PDB file of C-alpha atoms in Angstrom:
ATOM      1  CA  MET A   1      63.301 109.639 112.559  1.00 82.00           C
ATOM      2  CA  SER A   2      64.376 111.593 109.480  1.00 86.00           C
ATOM      3  CA  ILE A   3      66.419 110.110 106.651  1.00 89.00           C
ATOM      4  CA  GLN A   4      69.445 112.136 107.785  1.00 86.00           C
ATOM      5  CA  GLY A   5      69.044 110.806 111.327  1.00 86.00           C
ATOM      6  CA  LYS A   6      68.870 107.222 110.071  1.00 89.00           C
ATOM      7  CA  ALA A   7      71.948 107.825 107.923  1.00 88.00           C
ATOM      8  CA  ASN A   8      73.833 109.206 110.926  1.00 86.00           C
ATOM      9  CA  VAL A   9      72.896 106.221 113.083  1.00 90.00           C
ATOM     10  CA  LEU A  10      73.974 103.793 110.345  1.00 90.00           C
ATOM     11  CA  MET A  11      77.253 105.696 109.933  1.00 86.00           C
ATOM     12  CA  VAL A  12      77.979 105.359 113.648  1.00 88.00           C
ATOM     13  CA  ILE A  13      77.190 101.629 113.535  1.00 90.00           C
ATOM     14  CA  VAL A  14      79.436 101.077 110.499  1.00 86.00           C
ATOM     15  CA  THR A  15      82.243 103.054 112.129  1.00 81.00           C
ATOM     16  CA  MET A  16      81.887 101.045 115.326  1.00 83.00           C
ATOM     17  CA  PHE A  17      82.118  97.714 113.506  1.00 85.00           C
ATOM     18  CA  TRP A  18      85.007  98.967 111.372  1.00 79.00           C
ATOM     19  CA  GLY A  19      86.934  99.892 114.499  1.00 75.00           C
ATOM     20  CA  LEU A  20      86.092  96.586 116.171  1.00 81.00           C
ATOM     21  CA  SER A  21      87.318  94.674 113.137  1.00 79.00           C
ATOM     22  CA  TYR A  22      90.915  95.681 113.926  1.00 76.00           C
ATOM     23  CA  THR A  23      90.600  94.226 117.411  1.00 80.00           C
ATOM     24  CA  PHE A  24      89.162  90.980 116.029  1.00 83.00           C
ATOM     25  CA  MET A  25      91.920  90.784 113.415  1.00 81.00           C
ATOM     26  CA  VAL A  26      94.565  91.057 116.140  1.00 81.00           C
ATOM     27  CA  MET A  27      92.780  88.322 118.089  1.00 84.00           C
ATOM     28  CA  GLY A  28      92.768  86.179 114.946  1.00 84.00           C
ATOM     29  CA  LEU A  29      96.475  86.789 114.385  1.00 85.00           C
ATOM     30  CA  GLU A  30      97.210  85.282 117.804  1.00 86.00           C
ATOM     31  CA  THR A  31      96.125  81.845 116.566  1.00 90.00           C
ATOM     32  CA  LEU A  32      96.141  82.001 112.752  1.00 88.00           C
ATOM     33  CA  ALA A  33      98.555  83.061 110.045  1.00 89.00           C
ATOM     34  CA  VAL A  34      97.953  86.301 108.121  1.00 88.00           C
ATOM     35  CA  TYR A  35      96.658  84.656 104.963  1.00 90.00           C
ATOM     36  CA  ASN A  36      94.324  82.399 106.951  1.00 91.00           C
ATOM     37  CA  VAL A  37      92.755  85.441 108.647  1.00 89.00           C
ATOM     38  CA  VAL A  38      92.263  87.119 105.262  1.00 88.00           C
ATOM     39  CA  ALA A  39      90.732  83.964 103.787  1.00 89.00           C
ATOM     40  CA  LEU A  40      88.393  83.505 106.745  1.00 89.00           C
ATOM     41  CA  ARG A  41      87.304  87.150 106.598  1.00 86.00           C
ATOM     42  CA  CYS A  42      86.615  86.961 102.864  1.00 87.00           C
ATOM     43  CA  ILE A  43      84.732  83.656 103.106  1.00 91.00           C
ATOM     44  CA  ILE A  44      82.474  84.998 105.861  1.00 90.00           C
ATOM     45  CA  ALA A  45      81.837  88.189 103.859  1.00 87.00           C
ATOM     46  CA  PHE A  46      81.052  86.158 100.732  1.00 88.00           C
ATOM     47  CA  PHE A  47      78.439  84.025 102.468  1.00 92.00           C
ATOM     48  CA  VAL A  48      76.819  86.987 104.226  1.00 92.00           C
ATOM     49  CA  ALA A  49      76.670  88.941 100.954  1.00 89.00           C
ATOM     50  CA  GLY A  50      75.369  85.828  99.201  1.00 89.00           C
ATOM     51  CA  LEU A  51      72.523  85.531 101.665  1.00 93.00           C
ATOM     52  CA  ILE A  52      71.610  89.194 101.314  1.00 92.00           C
ATOM     53  CA  PHE A  53      72.056  89.574  97.545  1.00 91.00           C
ATOM     54  CA  TYR A  54      71.239  86.054  96.362  1.00 88.00           C
ATOM     55  CA  LYS A  55      68.913  87.138  93.538  1.00 88.00           C
ATOM     56  CA  ARG A  56      71.465  89.576  92.117  1.00 87.00           C
ATOM     57  CA  MET A  57      74.350  87.101  92.335  1.00 85.00           C
ATOM     58  CA  ILE A  58      72.521  84.617  90.109  1.00 86.00           C
ATOM     59  CA  LYS A  59      72.454  87.151  87.247  1.00 87.00           C
ATOM     60  CA  VAL A  60      76.213  87.868  87.235  1.00 87.00           C
ATOM     61  CA  ASN A  61      77.935  87.855  83.829  1.00 90.00           C
ATOM     62  CA  GLY A  62      81.557  87.250  82.816  1.00 89.00           C
ATOM     63  CA  LYS A  63      82.500  90.922  82.625  1.00 92.00           C
ATOM     64  CA  THR A  64      81.292  91.487  86.173  1.00 90.00           C
ATOM     65  CA  LEU A  65      83.255  88.455  87.375  1.00 89.00           C
ATOM     66  CA  LYS A  66      86.392  89.756  85.670  1.00 93.00           C
ATOM     67  CA  TYR A  67      86.186  93.155  87.376  1.00 93.00           C
ATOM     68  CA  ALA A  68      85.198  91.535  90.672  1.00 90.00           C
ATOM     69  CA  ALA A  69      88.299  89.318  90.504  1.00 91.00           C
ATOM     70  CA  ILE A  70      90.537  92.352  89.941  1.00 94.00           C
ATOM     71  CA  GLN A  71      88.975  94.246  92.837  1.00 92.00           C
ATOM     72  CA  GLY A  72      89.047  91.143  95.017  1.00 90.00           C
ATOM     73  CA  PHE A  73      92.764  90.683  94.357  1.00 91.00           C
ATOM     74  CA  LEU A  74      93.457  94.315  95.268  1.00 91.00           C
ATOM     75  CA  LEU A  75      91.346  93.973  98.410  1.00 88.00           C
ATOM     76  CA  PHE A  76      93.250  90.805  99.322  1.00 89.00           C
ATOM     77  CA  ILE A  77      96.541  92.705  99.059  1.00 91.00           C
ATOM     78  CA  VAL A  78      95.202  95.562 101.209  1.00 85.00           C
ATOM     79  CA  PHE A  79      93.956  93.139 103.883  1.00 84.00           C
ATOM     80  CA  ALA A  80      97.178  91.133 103.896  1.00 88.00           C
ATOM     81  CA  LEU A  81      99.377  94.219 104.142  1.00 86.00           C
ATOM     82  CA  SER A  82      97.229  95.705 106.897  1.00 82.00           C
ATOM     83  CA  LEU A  83      97.487  92.461 108.868  1.00 85.00           C
ATOM     84  CA  PHE A  84     101.252  92.379 108.450  1.00 86.00           C
ATOM     85  CA  GLY A  85     101.234  95.962 109.755  1.00 83.00           C
ATOM     86  CA  LEU A  86      99.056  94.977 112.707  1.00 80.00           C
ATOM     87  CA  GLN A  87     101.686  92.454 113.722  1.00 81.00           C
ATOM     88  CA  SER A  88     104.267  95.214 114.166  1.00 83.00           C
ATOM     89  CA  THR A  89     102.216  98.091 115.634  1.00 80.00           C
ATOM     90  CA  SER A  90      99.321  98.690 117.993  1.00 79.00           C
ATOM     91  CA  VAL A  91      95.675  98.361 117.004  1.00 73.00           C
ATOM     92  CA  SER A  92      95.042 102.075 117.516  1.00 76.00           C
ATOM     93  CA  ASN A  93      97.969 103.079 115.279  1.00 79.00           C
ATOM     94  CA  ALA A  94      96.938 100.643 112.568  1.00 75.00           C
ATOM     95  CA  GLY A  95      93.331 101.835 112.740  1.00 74.00           C
ATOM     96  CA  PHE A  96      94.435 105.449 112.449  1.00 80.00           C
ATOM     97  CA  ILE A  97      96.743 104.765 109.510  1.00 78.00           C
ATOM     98  CA  LEU A  98      94.139 102.720 107.631  1.00 75.00           C
ATOM     99  CA  SER A  99      91.447 105.316 108.360  1.00 76.00           C
ATOM    100  CA  LEU A 100      93.578 107.951 106.664  1.00 78.00           C
ATOM    101  CA  THR A 101      92.527 106.389 103.362  1.00 75.00           C
ATOM    102  CA  VAL A 102      89.105 107.988 103.831  1.00 74.00           C
ATOM    103  CA  VAL A 103      90.793 111.391 103.727  1.00 75.00           C
ATOM    104  CA  LEU A 104      93.695 110.726 101.364  1.00 76.00           C
ATOM    105  CA  VAL A 105      91.920 108.868  98.546  1.00 76.00           C
ATOM    106  CA  PRO A 106      89.722 111.835  97.520  1.00 73.00           C
ATOM    107  CA  ILE A 107      92.721 114.170  97.714  1.00 72.00           C
ATOM    108  CA  PHE A 108      94.912 111.923  95.545  1.00 76.00           C
ATOM    109  CA  SER A 109      92.004 111.271  93.217  1.00 75.00           C
ATOM    110  CA  SER A 110      91.467 114.992  92.648  1.00 73.00           C
ATOM    111  CA  PHE A 111      95.119 115.419  91.676  1.00 74.00           C
ATOM    112  CA  ILE A 112      95.172 112.360  89.406  1.00 78.00           C
ATOM    113  CA  GLU A 113      91.960 113.374  87.649  1.00 75.00           C
ATOM    114  CA  LYS A 114      93.017 117.052  87.615  1.00 72.00           C
ATOM    115  CA  ASN A 115      89.681 117.888  89.189  1.00 70.00           C
ATOM    116  CA  TYR A 116      90.693 120.470  91.756  1.00 63.00           C
ATOM    117  CA  LEU A 117      87.563 120.620  93.851  1.00 63.00           C
ATOM    118  CA  LEU A 118      89.772 120.577  96.922  1.00 57.00           C
ATOM    119  CA  GLU A 119      89.990 124.374  97.062  1.00 59.00           C
ATOM    120  CA  GLN A 120      86.210 124.695  96.891  1.00 60.00           C
ATOM    121  CA  LEU A 121      85.767 122.094  99.616  1.00 62.00           C
ATOM    122  CA  ALA A 122      88.350 123.780 101.819  1.00 56.00           C
ATOM    123  CA  LEU A 123      86.580 127.130 101.498  1.00 54.00           C
ATOM    124  CA  ARG A 124      83.173 125.578 102.165  1.00 56.00           C
ATOM    125  CA  SER A 125      84.385 123.898 105.328  1.00 52.00           C
ATOM    126  CA  PHE A 126      84.908 127.323 106.920  1.00 54.00           C
ATOM    127  CA  VAL A 127      81.560 128.790 105.850  1.00 54.00           C
ATOM    128  CA  PRO A 128      78.652 127.929 108.159  1.00 54.00           C
TER     129      PRO A 128
END
C-alpha cells in the first residue's frame, strides 16, 4: 500500500473514533457529571500518551510544561463546553457543530494573520 493509501486509511480510522467519542461522551453524561467526564477523558489520554511517548516525556523542561498547561486549560474549556452542549442537543448536531472547527479555524486564522490564501484555495478547489 502506498503512503497516500496508508494516510487515507488512518484518516478514516481517526474520523471514526472521533465520531464515536461523541456517543461515548453522551453515555458518560448519563452517569457522571460534566467535569468528571472531562477528567476521566484527560486521565485516560495522559496514560495512553505516557505509554507511547515515555522516553520523550522524561526530557520535558519547564517551558514545555508552561505551554502544555496553557493548552491543557484551553482544551479543558473546549471539552467542558462541548459536554454542556451535548446535554442540550443531539449527538449528531453536536458532532456537526464541533466538526465545523476543522473548516472555520483555517478561515479565521487567515483573516487574523492577514494571509489571504483563501482565494487561492477556493480557485484551486475548482481546477482538476
